[in-house]
XYZ file of C-alpha atoms in Angstrom:
742
model
C 14.026 -3.186 30.083
C 10.732 -5.065 30.394
C 8.236 -4.671 27.564
C 5.654 -3.660 30.167
C 7.699 -0.517 30.879
C 7.484 0.615 27.246
C 4.604 2.448 25.648
C 2.638 0.444 23.105
C 4.091 1.694 19.791
C 0.991 0.917 17.717
C -1.442 3.822 17.620
C -4.627 2.722 15.875
C -6.559 5.775 17.112
C -4.560 8.492 15.341
C -3.052 9.083 11.900
C 0.723 8.958 11.457
C 2.365 12.343 12.027
C 6.093 11.453 11.951
C 8.091 10.579 8.853
C 10.019 7.872 10.671
C 6.800 5.947 11.371
C 5.190 6.384 7.955
C 5.170 3.143 5.979
C 4.876 2.340 2.288
C 3.296 4.647 -0.319
C 6.624 5.121 -2.117
C 4.963 5.548 -5.518
C 2.390 7.972 -4.126
C 5.060 9.995 -2.317
C 7.174 10.169 -5.452
C 4.206 11.578 -7.368
C 3.412 14.013 -4.560
C 7.014 15.244 -4.323
C 7.027 15.890 -8.056
C 3.963 18.149 -7.882
C 5.158 19.877 -4.706
C 8.476 20.646 -6.403
C 6.543 21.869 -9.422
C 4.396 24.067 -7.168
C 7.459 25.540 -5.490
C 8.871 26.622 -8.863
C 5.772 28.105 -10.498
C 3.011 30.522 -9.538
C 0.400 28.153 -10.959
C 0.713 24.893 -9.026
C -1.304 21.792 -9.850
C -3.755 20.775 -7.126
C -3.845 17.270 -5.633
C -6.694 15.015 -4.574
C -6.173 11.986 -2.325
C -8.910 9.444 -2.979
C -9.494 6.350 -0.891
C -11.815 4.456 1.409
C -12.249 5.483 5.008
C -9.317 4.499 7.257
C -7.179 3.846 4.158
C -4.475 6.246 5.385
C -5.427 9.479 3.576
C -4.917 11.703 6.627
C -1.527 10.126 7.357
C -0.477 10.795 3.763
C -1.816 14.358 4.079
C 0.421 14.763 7.138
C 3.404 13.680 5.045
C 2.445 16.224 2.362
C 2.458 18.905 5.059
C 5.981 17.883 6.121
C 7.274 17.695 2.530
C 5.713 21.070 1.662
C 7.357 22.696 4.702
C 10.740 21.447 3.490
C 10.109 23.322 0.233
C 9.266 26.534 2.113
C 5.527 26.448 1.428
C 3.320 28.153 3.981
C 1.280 25.122 5.042
C -2.348 25.559 6.049
C -4.344 22.705 7.582
C -8.137 22.790 7.260
C -9.907 19.853 8.945
C -13.521 19.891 7.841
C -16.513 18.573 9.768
C -20.287 18.376 9.325
C -20.808 21.834 10.854
C -18.810 23.525 8.132
C -21.366 23.089 5.369
C -24.192 24.949 7.132
C -23.157 28.523 6.411
C -21.131 29.911 3.534
C -19.883 32.726 5.749
C -18.725 30.360 8.507
C -17.116 28.012 5.984
C -14.969 30.699 4.401
C -14.186 32.152 7.827
C -12.663 28.748 8.666
C -10.531 28.877 5.512
C -9.428 32.473 6.051
C -8.772 31.945 9.752
C -6.596 28.912 9.001
C -4.544 30.765 6.371
C -4.135 33.911 8.467
C -3.165 32.017 11.626
C -0.554 30.014 9.711
C 0.970 33.312 8.563
C 0.772 34.786 12.080
C 2.412 31.684 13.572
C 5.343 32.236 11.200
C 5.582 35.844 12.515
C 4.129 37.565 9.470
C 1.887 40.642 9.977
C 3.648 41.275 13.284
C 3.011 37.815 14.736
C 0.763 36.854 17.636
C 1.728 39.905 19.696
C 1.157 42.405 16.893
C -1.576 44.997 16.467
C -2.951 43.401 13.268
C -3.607 40.099 15.051
C -5.179 41.958 17.991
C -7.519 43.817 15.646
C -8.349 40.535 13.873
C -9.374 38.979 17.219
C -11.681 41.946 17.889
C -13.265 41.534 14.459
C -13.828 37.782 14.743
C -14.575 37.461 18.460
C -16.182 40.741 19.571
C -17.488 41.603 16.069
C -16.081 45.145 16.295
C -14.142 47.067 13.645
C -11.743 49.890 14.577
C -11.245 53.050 12.576
C -7.486 52.506 12.309
C -7.083 51.152 8.756
C -3.353 50.530 9.357
C -4.182 47.484 11.489
C -7.025 46.076 9.400
C -5.534 45.202 6.004
C -8.212 42.599 5.182
C -11.769 42.951 3.878
C -13.257 39.531 4.656
C -12.898 39.825 8.484
C -14.699 43.172 8.318
C -17.561 41.595 6.363
C -17.597 38.714 8.853
C -17.690 41.057 11.876
C -20.526 43.164 10.505
C -22.562 40.133 9.441
C -22.126 38.403 12.801
C -22.893 41.597 14.734
C -26.161 41.795 12.793
C -26.889 38.075 13.333
C -26.730 37.439 9.583
C -24.843 34.162 9.166
C -26.595 33.737 5.818
C -24.604 36.548 4.217
C -22.816 35.433 1.044
C -19.034 35.672 0.898
C -17.703 38.321 -1.453
C -15.453 36.508 -3.914
C -13.602 39.652 -4.957
C -12.883 40.683 -1.343
C -11.705 37.182 -0.449
C -9.404 37.062 -3.477
C -7.962 40.445 -2.537
C -7.213 39.179 0.974
C -5.520 36.067 -0.425
C -3.275 38.308 -2.520
C -2.450 40.430 0.541
C -1.390 37.376 2.532
C 0.621 35.925 -0.358
C 2.425 39.231 -0.875
C 3.360 39.343 2.817
C 4.652 35.748 3.103
C 6.303 35.892 -0.349
C 6.091 32.143 -0.914
C 3.647 29.561 -2.224
C 0.779 28.635 0.096
C -0.646 25.107 0.264
C -4.116 24.439 1.692
C -4.566 20.911 3.031
C -8.271 20.037 3.261
C -9.106 16.869 5.209
C -12.485 15.068 5.301
C -13.779 16.782 2.168
C -16.707 14.387 1.907
C -18.723 16.853 3.998
C -18.774 19.027 0.869
C -20.377 16.376 -1.330
C -23.833 17.694 -0.426
C -22.912 21.354 -0.917
C -22.326 22.210 -4.539
C -22.518 25.918 -3.664
C -19.432 25.751 -1.435
C -17.487 23.703 -3.985
C -18.403 26.146 -6.734
C -17.304 29.026 -4.523
C -13.932 27.335 -3.876
C -13.546 26.870 -7.610
C -14.363 30.520 -8.361
C -11.973 31.859 -5.717
C -8.975 29.568 -6.083
C -8.868 28.201 -9.612
C -7.171 31.229 -11.146
C -5.441 32.371 -7.986
C -1.645 32.233 -8.314
C 0.689 30.802 -5.652
C -2.064 28.814 -3.945
C -2.108 25.010 -4.097
C -5.040 22.913 -2.854
C -5.001 19.326 -1.591
C -8.328 17.554 -1.023
C -8.901 14.213 0.688
C -12.082 12.207 0.338
C -13.651 8.922 -0.604
C -14.570 7.894 -4.127
C -18.129 9.153 -3.551
C -16.942 12.780 -3.351
C -15.121 13.037 -6.624
C -17.959 12.600 -9.122
C -19.407 15.763 -7.557
C -16.070 17.587 -7.792
C -15.590 16.302 -11.338
C -18.926 17.795 -12.331
C -18.194 21.163 -10.700
C -14.525 21.546 -11.653
C -15.251 20.170 -15.158
C -13.272 18.016 -15.501
C -11.186 17.174 -12.433
C -8.156 16.159 -14.483
C -7.665 19.796 -15.520
C -7.692 21.093 -11.964
C -6.508 18.225 -9.766
C -3.943 15.456 -10.003
C -5.723 12.413 -8.607
C -3.731 10.125 -6.282
C -5.425 6.928 -5.157
C -4.775 5.783 -1.590
C -5.510 2.066 -1.406
C -4.708 -0.599 1.125
C -1.168 -1.973 0.999
C -0.974 -4.301 -1.998
C 2.446 -5.733 -1.168
C 3.205 -7.707 1.951
C 6.496 -5.792 2.167
C 4.565 -2.592 2.968
C 2.700 -4.394 5.731
C 6.030 -5.604 7.083
C 7.367 -2.037 7.126
C 4.174 -0.821 8.820
C 4.717 -3.416 11.565
C 8.473 -2.941 11.912
C 8.873 0.833 12.093
C 7.010 1.351 15.404
C 9.022 -1.468 17.017
C 12.338 -0.095 15.792
C 11.327 3.341 17.076
C 11.221 2.032 20.658
C 14.396 -0.021 20.289
C 12.957 -3.468 19.542
C 14.242 -5.583 16.669
C 11.077 -6.922 14.952
C 12.554 -10.394 14.444
C 12.885 -10.725 18.231
C 9.115 -10.863 18.751
C 7.538 -11.208 15.286
C 7.752 -14.356 13.142
C 8.122 -13.932 9.378
C 5.081 -16.140 8.762
C 2.922 -13.791 10.839
C 3.469 -10.962 8.343
C 1.531 -12.859 5.675
C -1.224 -13.829 8.117
C -1.537 -10.211 9.195
C -1.478 -8.924 5.618
C -4.232 -11.338 4.613
C -6.553 -10.767 7.551
C -6.162 -6.968 7.491
C -6.300 -6.908 3.675
C -3.388 -4.473 3.906
C -5.482 -1.734 5.568
C -3.225 0.423 7.772
C -5.841 1.043 10.482
C -6.482 -2.666 10.915
C -2.752 -3.466 10.914
C -2.222 -0.958 13.721
C -5.227 -2.231 15.703
C -4.180 -5.879 15.460
C -0.538 -5.111 16.254
C -1.579 -2.968 19.229
C -3.510 -5.936 20.561
C -0.669 -8.409 19.948
C 1.918 -6.142 21.611
C -0.431 -5.550 24.551
C -0.506 -9.304 25.205
C 3.300 -9.326 25.400
C 3.198 -6.439 27.865
C 0.633 -8.297 29.978
C 2.865 -11.375 30.067
C 0.298 -13.522 28.223
C 2.626 -14.279 25.279
C 6.297 -13.716 24.531
C 5.832 -12.928 20.847
C 3.384 -11.087 18.600
C 1.184 -14.010 17.618
C -2.013 -13.743 15.576
C -4.467 -16.139 17.222
C -8.115 -16.508 18.221
C -7.583 -14.480 21.398
C -6.194 -11.529 19.451
C -9.134 -11.562 17.029
C -11.548 -11.645 19.960
C -9.844 -8.655 21.575
C -9.932 -6.749 18.276
C -13.673 -7.381 18.021
C -14.196 -6.288 21.646
C -12.194 -3.123 20.968
C -14.484 -2.389 18.042
C -17.485 -2.859 20.320
C -16.181 -0.261 22.785
C -15.871 2.310 19.995
C -19.529 2.068 18.962
C -22.941 1.607 20.579
C -23.981 -1.781 19.230
C -27.504 -1.216 20.546
C -27.916 1.223 17.672
C -26.797 -1.471 15.235
C -29.354 -4.273 15.681
C -28.301 -6.087 12.510
C -24.914 -6.790 14.080
C -26.755 -8.666 16.829
C -28.353 -10.754 14.078
C -24.913 -11.499 12.654
C -23.633 -12.431 16.132
C -26.382 -15.065 16.311
C -25.133 -16.830 13.166
C -23.249 -20.101 13.487
C -20.060 -20.826 11.546
C -21.896 -22.369 8.595
C -24.214 -19.369 8.220
C -21.292 -16.964 8.431
C -19.541 -18.968 5.736
C -22.605 -18.660 3.499
C -22.611 -14.887 4.079
C -18.932 -14.854 3.114
C -19.662 -16.696 -0.136
C -22.451 -14.229 -0.929
C -20.299 -11.180 -0.175
C -18.577 -11.384 -3.567
C -18.917 -8.828 -6.343
C -20.932 -6.594 -3.999
C -22.346 -3.594 -5.850
C -21.125 -5.236 -9.083
C -23.390 -8.256 -9.638
C -26.983 -9.363 -9.243
C -28.019 -11.891 -6.603
C -28.539 -14.604 -9.241
C -25.059 -13.999 -10.654
C -23.484 -14.396 -7.206
C -25.566 -17.509 -6.417
C -24.574 -19.021 -9.765
C -20.912 -18.154 -9.223
C -20.707 -20.411 -6.170
C -22.540 -23.356 -7.756
C -20.828 -23.263 -11.161
C -17.319 -23.309 -9.704
C -17.744 -25.518 -6.644
C -20.953 -27.442 -7.284
C -22.311 -28.753 -3.983
C -18.858 -29.288 -2.452
C -18.918 -26.234 -0.176
C -22.669 -25.740 0.209
C -25.712 -27.316 -1.428
C -27.540 -25.252 -3.964
C -30.778 -25.344 -1.941
C -29.002 -24.558 1.332
C -27.245 -21.591 -0.255
C -30.509 -20.228 -1.600
C -32.137 -20.617 1.832
C -29.309 -18.660 3.469
C -29.615 -15.961 0.829
C -33.344 -15.590 1.527
C -32.619 -15.378 5.259
C -30.060 -12.598 4.765
C -32.464 -10.665 2.529
C -35.379 -11.073 4.985
C -33.274 -9.824 7.898
C -31.856 -6.919 5.908
C -28.257 -8.143 6.102
C -28.120 -8.137 2.311
C -30.318 -6.087 -0.008
C -30.770 -5.249 -3.669
C -29.610 -1.685 -4.323
C -31.285 0.731 -6.806
C -28.965 -0.486 -9.584
C -30.267 -4.033 -9.073
C -26.981 -5.271 -7.573
C -26.461 -7.250 -4.373
C -25.168 -5.160 -1.473
C -24.369 -5.352 2.244
C -26.483 -3.364 4.689
C -23.897 -1.498 6.747
C -21.251 1.145 6.848
C -17.501 0.657 7.233
C -17.806 -0.190 10.933
C -20.451 -2.857 10.280
C -18.232 -4.452 7.671
C -15.154 -4.336 9.885
C -17.000 -5.843 12.853
C -18.591 -8.557 10.711
C -15.219 -9.516 9.253
C -13.536 -9.896 12.630
C -16.494 -11.639 14.228
C -16.465 -14.183 11.386
C -12.664 -14.556 11.528
C -12.932 -15.198 15.243
C -15.408 -17.978 14.415
C -12.920 -19.513 11.970
C -14.374 -18.112 8.725
C -11.865 -16.376 6.422
C -14.356 -13.603 5.710
C -13.699 -11.022 3.017
C -15.912 -8.328 1.532
C -15.293 -8.510 -2.178
C -16.016 -5.753 -4.715
C -14.345 -7.297 -7.753
C -16.339 -7.629 -10.951
C -17.908 -10.988 -11.775
C -15.206 -11.983 -14.273
C -12.515 -11.417 -11.650
C -14.385 -13.576 -9.154
C -14.682 -16.436 -11.642
C -10.928 -16.127 -12.133
C -10.200 -16.065 -8.385
C -12.471 -19.041 -7.728
C -11.085 -21.182 -10.568
C -7.512 -20.256 -9.669
C -8.020 -21.249 -6.035
C -9.797 -24.467 -6.995
C -7.318 -25.665 -9.618
C -4.155 -24.290 -7.913
C -2.008 -23.627 -10.989
C 1.651 -22.827 -10.525
C 0.887 -19.364 -11.915
C -2.173 -17.734 -13.422
C -3.416 -14.624 -15.222
C -6.752 -13.053 -16.124
C -7.246 -11.031 -19.296
C -10.319 -9.357 -20.712
C -11.156 -9.424 -24.389
C -9.248 -6.258 -25.279
C -6.014 -7.711 -23.807
C -6.104 -11.346 -24.861
C -4.385 -10.924 -28.219
C -1.692 -8.925 -26.479
C -1.238 -11.708 -23.934
C -0.544 -14.171 -26.759
C 1.795 -11.748 -28.524
C 3.692 -11.095 -25.302
C 4.083 -14.815 -24.589
C 5.243 -15.285 -28.170
C 7.747 -12.474 -27.786
C 9.406 -14.027 -24.742
C 9.393 -17.460 -26.419
C 11.101 -16.023 -29.534
C 8.024 -16.610 -31.704
C 7.470 -12.881 -32.248
C 10.243 -10.473 -33.151
C 8.757 -7.411 -31.467
C 5.609 -6.204 -29.700
C 3.828 -3.002 -28.779
C 4.957 -3.258 -25.183
C 2.218 -2.877 -22.578
C 3.660 -2.456 -19.069
C 1.069 -4.507 -17.200
C 1.023 -7.400 -19.684
C 4.802 -7.557 -20.055
C 5.288 -7.536 -16.290
C 2.705 -10.268 -15.750
C 4.072 -12.630 -18.388
C 7.725 -11.901 -17.589
C 7.309 -12.566 -13.860
C 5.308 -15.741 -14.512
C 7.959 -17.157 -16.837
C 10.892 -16.022 -14.693
C 9.599 -17.804 -11.588
C 9.267 -21.237 -13.234
C 11.987 -23.692 -12.351
C 11.357 -25.997 -15.319
C 12.015 -25.212 -18.956
C 8.802 -26.904 -20.154
C 5.431 -25.869 -18.789
C 1.760 -26.248 -19.676
C -0.211 -23.162 -20.664
C -4.001 -23.531 -20.595
C -6.329 -20.849 -21.913
C -9.964 -20.941 -20.755
C -12.181 -18.721 -22.967
C -15.431 -17.614 -21.274
C -18.382 -15.630 -22.475
C -20.518 -14.048 -19.755
C -23.627 -12.135 -20.786
C -22.092 -11.498 -24.196
C -18.694 -10.382 -22.872
C -15.545 -12.434 -23.459
C -12.906 -12.938 -20.827
C -10.003 -15.352 -20.645
C -8.296 -17.178 -17.811
C -4.714 -18.268 -18.420
C -3.327 -21.023 -16.209
C 0.302 -22.119 -16.163
C 1.367 -25.494 -14.724
C 4.754 -27.117 -14.320
C 3.096 -30.508 -13.663
C 1.178 -32.252 -16.479
C -0.917 -34.287 -14.046
C -2.016 -31.136 -12.267
C -2.957 -29.592 -15.613
C -5.368 -32.482 -16.273
C -7.604 -31.091 -13.536
C -8.642 -28.356 -15.932
C -10.277 -30.733 -18.417
C -12.107 -32.482 -15.579
C -13.316 -29.122 -14.317
C -14.582 -28.146 -17.783
C -16.840 -31.208 -17.942
C -18.345 -30.503 -14.531
C -18.703 -26.813 -15.306
C -20.609 -27.483 -18.534
C -22.994 -29.824 -16.699
C -23.721 -27.215 -14.053
C -24.294 -24.510 -16.655
C -26.828 -26.775 -18.360
C -28.550 -27.585 -15.053
C -28.694 -23.926 -14.076
C -29.624 -22.340 -17.379
C -26.950 -19.717 -16.733
C -25.865 -17.219 -19.354
C -22.188 -18.158 -19.243
C -20.258 -20.270 -21.697
C -16.861 -21.954 -21.395
C -15.609 -22.569 -24.911
C -13.047 -25.224 -25.812
C -9.972 -24.827 -23.697
C -6.629 -24.449 -25.457
C -3.623 -26.387 -24.161
C -0.070 -25.533 -25.182
C 3.329 -26.822 -24.098
C 5.716 -23.918 -23.737
C 9.488 -24.168 -23.892
C 10.764 -21.338 -21.719
C 14.104 -19.747 -22.575
C 16.560 -19.501 -19.703
C 16.380 -16.464 -17.444
C 19.329 -14.785 -19.149
C 17.388 -14.764 -22.428
C 14.253 -13.421 -20.696
C 16.287 -10.498 -19.384
C 17.663 -9.828 -22.880
C 14.079 -9.619 -24.124
C 13.404 -6.860 -21.598
C 16.531 -5.021 -22.753
C 15.416 -5.301 -26.380
C 12.166 -3.436 -25.622
C 14.162 -0.249 -24.890
C 11.485 0.914 -22.477
C 12.567 2.830 -19.364
C 9.246 2.327 -17.590
C 9.246 -1.444 -18.158
C 12.931 -1.775 -17.271
C 12.372 0.116 -14.027
C 9.402 -2.044 -13.001
C 11.301 -5.235 -13.829
C 14.254 -4.046 -11.736
C 11.953 -3.187 -8.828
C 10.394 -6.653 -9.072
C 13.819 -8.328 -8.872
C 14.902 -5.926 -6.114
C 11.918 -6.913 -3.969
C 12.048 -10.629 -4.727
C 15.687 -11.585 -4.197
C 15.915 -10.750 -0.442
C 12.578 -12.475 0.218
C 13.518 -15.584 -1.726
C 16.900 -15.748 -0.043
C 15.181 -15.937 3.352
C 12.925 -18.658 1.918
C 16.046 -20.473 0.704
C 17.520 -20.372 4.213
C 14.370 -22.067 5.479
C 14.136 -24.651 2.682
C 17.824 -25.198 1.841
C 16.710 -25.834 -1.713
C 19.383 -25.334 -4.399
C 16.777 -24.289 -6.962
C 15.767 -21.479 -4.603
C 19.395 -20.428 -4.325
C 19.686 -20.346 -8.122
C 16.672 -18.077 -8.581
C 17.961 -15.638 -5.946
C 21.189 -15.297 -7.911
C 19.194 -14.995 -11.147
C 17.296 -12.017 -9.686
C 20.575 -10.283 -8.863
C 22.034 -11.063 -12.284
C 18.956 -9.543 -13.913
C 19.506 -6.299 -11.987
C 23.201 -6.408 -12.878
C 22.514 -6.735 -16.605
C 19.576 -4.327 -16.770
C 21.052 -1.510 -14.728
C 23.904 -1.865 -12.267
C 26.629 -2.893 -14.702
C 25.756 -0.178 -17.187
C 23.830 3.077 -16.837
C 22.697 2.747 -13.192
C 19.620 4.812 -13.999
C 17.511 3.104 -11.350
C 20.206 2.425 -8.764
C 18.454 3.619 -5.604
C 17.422 1.805 -2.435
C 13.820 2.335 -3.487
C 14.461 -0.057 -6.387
C 17.166 -2.385 -5.048
C 19.637 -2.528 -2.180
C 23.210 -2.897 -3.447
C 24.460 -4.035 -0.012
C 22.134 -7.036 -0.230
C 23.026 -7.689 -3.850
C 26.738 -7.711 -3.019
C 26.022 -10.164 -0.214
C 24.333 -12.593 -2.629
C 27.326 -12.411 -4.964
C 29.685 -12.978 -2.036
C 27.974 -16.138 -0.766
C 27.976 -17.438 -4.349
C 31.740 -16.736 -4.525
C 31.315 -14.196 -7.340
C 33.788 -11.971 -5.590
C 34.533 -9.463 -8.361
C 30.862 -8.566 -8.575
C 30.630 -8.504 -4.780
C 33.563 -6.062 -4.600
C 31.993 -3.870 -7.279
C 28.804 -3.629 -5.215
C 30.800 -2.900 -2.067
C 32.768 -0.113 -3.751
C 29.543 1.503 -4.936
C 27.993 1.529 -1.451
C 31.012 3.193 0.172
C 30.734 6.182 -2.193
C 26.941 6.523 -2.326
C 25.369 9.021 0.069
C 22.000 7.248 0.008
C 23.267 4.518 2.326
C 23.173 5.184 6.085
C 25.728 4.130 8.694
C 24.030 0.799 9.309
C 24.284 -0.008 5.596
C 27.930 1.086 5.662
C 28.613 -1.033 8.749
C 27.032 -4.070 7.101
C 28.895 -3.379 3.873
C 32.186 -3.127 5.780
C 31.544 -6.478 7.449
C 30.792 -8.153 4.110
C 33.856 -6.572 2.487
C 36.009 -7.902 5.312
C 34.629 -11.401 4.680
C 35.550 -11.024 0.992
C 39.082 -10.063 2.015
C 39.288 -13.152 4.231
C 38.102 -15.310 1.321
C 40.914 -13.950 -0.847
C 43.523 -14.648 1.835
C 43.945 -11.168 3.270
C 43.734 -11.556 7.066
C 45.790 -8.505 7.996
C 42.949 -5.981 8.233
C 40.367 -8.093 10.102
C 40.751 -6.320 13.463
C 40.729 -2.872 11.873
C 37.713 -3.681 9.689
C 35.702 -5.111 12.584
C 36.468 -2.042 14.686
C 35.060 0.084 11.856
C 31.963 -2.155 11.693
C 31.394 -1.593 15.420
C 31.983 2.171 15.222
C 29.583 2.654 12.316
C 26.924 0.457 13.926
C 27.154 2.333 17.228
C 26.968 5.663 15.400
C 23.797 4.402 13.739
C 22.359 3.350 17.106
C 23.084 6.782 18.499
C 21.530 8.540 15.502
C 18.351 6.468 15.781
C 18.320 6.577 19.590
C 17.900 2.803 19.799
C 20.112 0.042 21.119
C 18.600 -2.871 19.211
C 18.666 -1.483 15.677
C 21.634 -3.392 14.263
C 20.211 -6.871 13.794
C 20.470 -8.343 10.301
C 18.382 -10.820 8.358
C 21.514 -12.930 7.804
C 25.298 -12.786 7.779
C 28.038 -15.027 6.439
C 30.222 -15.379 9.530
C 33.848 -16.553 9.250
C 35.606 -18.383 12.040
C 38.820 -20.318 12.442
C 39.065 -23.862 13.765
C 41.666 -25.214 16.166
C 43.667 -26.610 13.254
C 43.739 -23.181 11.557
C 41.075 -23.877 8.918
C 38.732 -20.990 8.053
C 35.033 -21.877 7.869
C 31.977 -19.835 6.887
C 28.481 -20.288 8.318
C 25.416 -18.322 7.230
C 23.463 -17.300 10.327
C 19.925 -15.866 10.452
C 19.027 -12.791 12.537
C 22.483 -12.097 14.023
C 23.285 -8.859 15.861
C 25.977 -7.027 13.909
C 28.037 -5.506 16.738
C 28.228 -8.756 18.704
C 29.093 -10.672 15.542
C 31.936 -8.258 14.773
C 33.251 -8.748 18.323
C 33.051 -12.524 17.848
C 34.981 -12.341 14.563
C 37.647 -10.227 16.244
C 37.983 -12.933 18.894
C 38.157 -15.741 16.295
C 41.046 -14.065 14.447
C 42.895 -12.390 17.303
């Protein structure tokens, strides 16, 4: 089938509504499922709040909560708020009541849609009439609403006691917990009265669970009213995708849903480009992918390629969604040349967090005049201030003029012009770290603030056997462990750069495996001190500290994790190894570097020692895929471990038929390696059957491609050979193996 005959699978205009298309958010979903399960078991559930920027994916996550709650037999009630809802208290609570009652009616409670109670309710809320037959009007709020509307009194206050009574009546009828899913709650940020009313009605009401979504600006208001929020709501932050793997899943799922193997039209390198340019924001990922897939459908390209033409089309799509005539400052930005856009990019750091002088100094102190002259940068700054592109907010911090659309358009216009534009809201210390890291390109790096620096040293000492034990901090242990584990040399250079900015200490730790590269730091310090003196800036770089570290081998690093006896740290370490070993194996296939092969095996051995060979507390696909781990052991000829992994997969219900098909193929290869050729035909038939069953269950024909397979074949002289092949199709490969060994 031609791609042009398929629908474009990337929907940037609407939130995700199907589980099979929802990507990432595994930690958030785990937290949500916990509180939904808690709410299903108790009459006093804990409310949830989803907090994130606009277009961060809050509504999509809310849709998943609705699905998960339905599985647990909640009565789910969706309440999508808009600007009109805050005008009248009566109308606002009518919307809430109407949503709850209709959800109950749709599930055939109170006689359902065709019943007399629903008919009477329609008379009350549409014709504003109330019958004398009390049997068919069990609620008080609709009567109040009808009488108020009939009198033209939309300003009537909602009776809290009547509303609570009606909630109890509905809950008694449905006999299950009820979850209210409020979307776009920011409209309530200007209406304390409505929020207070919600609090008064629902906070002590049993069997009702609330879920709010909103941006960070809403929750200080809620915090003040609900006093404090932590007592009433469990806060769940919805950020952009931090990990490139989540972006990859977001790209792949829509393609798989229409029967396209992602590797057929999407290069691995494009995932990182897409992740970087979209900053992991789901809306932007969908918009860019929609544009890339459209070009395939139009016959312009044969793969999803991120190029200048795609960026231009994304910008043009943004233009069609808004009236740019009402945004004159965007026309100013469109008049800027590449150099001016680059200056705006440099100035768009620490927005809302730093003063203009601090941002101007940041550029000069790190880069000197290499990227832009000091005078030229100041001139550009003045131009942006004069034109209102940048401004000083009431807190005295530098800020950008526009809303989310203005920022999105500016970013893609600049990217189209060749400027890697990024709006940056990190604090000033973080931006010094990012700038110095990018300038000096250490092998690895780490930023710590004053309160953490002693712990950084203790943690390094612990892993280097200089300290017997530590008060384990998850973030610090993970940072230092992953830095040390990734090094391929046993001696490295650790450089500590102690800064003091406006009286606050912060520390940048740089790790090098090349002594010559490390010398760049001392050269930088000299230049930095000169620029500080020239500028009269209130920042100080004290004497840098240089240490040579002798790193224990990776086996010893893993033992150090075991010795901490911390479940939370062990789990995060396992997840790190579970994510890294498949990625680094693909990188090994590209590089054919033996050191890369060694570290892939080391990742698997770490999982083996920490979990799989003992308690298997964290043995789930969410943490690591045992099929993949067994494959790594097989290609390294560690066949006993490979068989152990294979045996586990065959008895674990978490693995689907594709996993089982792949596992069967790998197990057959192990049998061939050990000289057992008798079951090849039977095993390959099972591979094909399982793979076809999986295709049928997913309703796709191209869903059985693999990242790689070790494929056996037999030469004319009877010698068995093994070749590792990237992106093979499993069914065809099984047929080929059958033919080789017929």
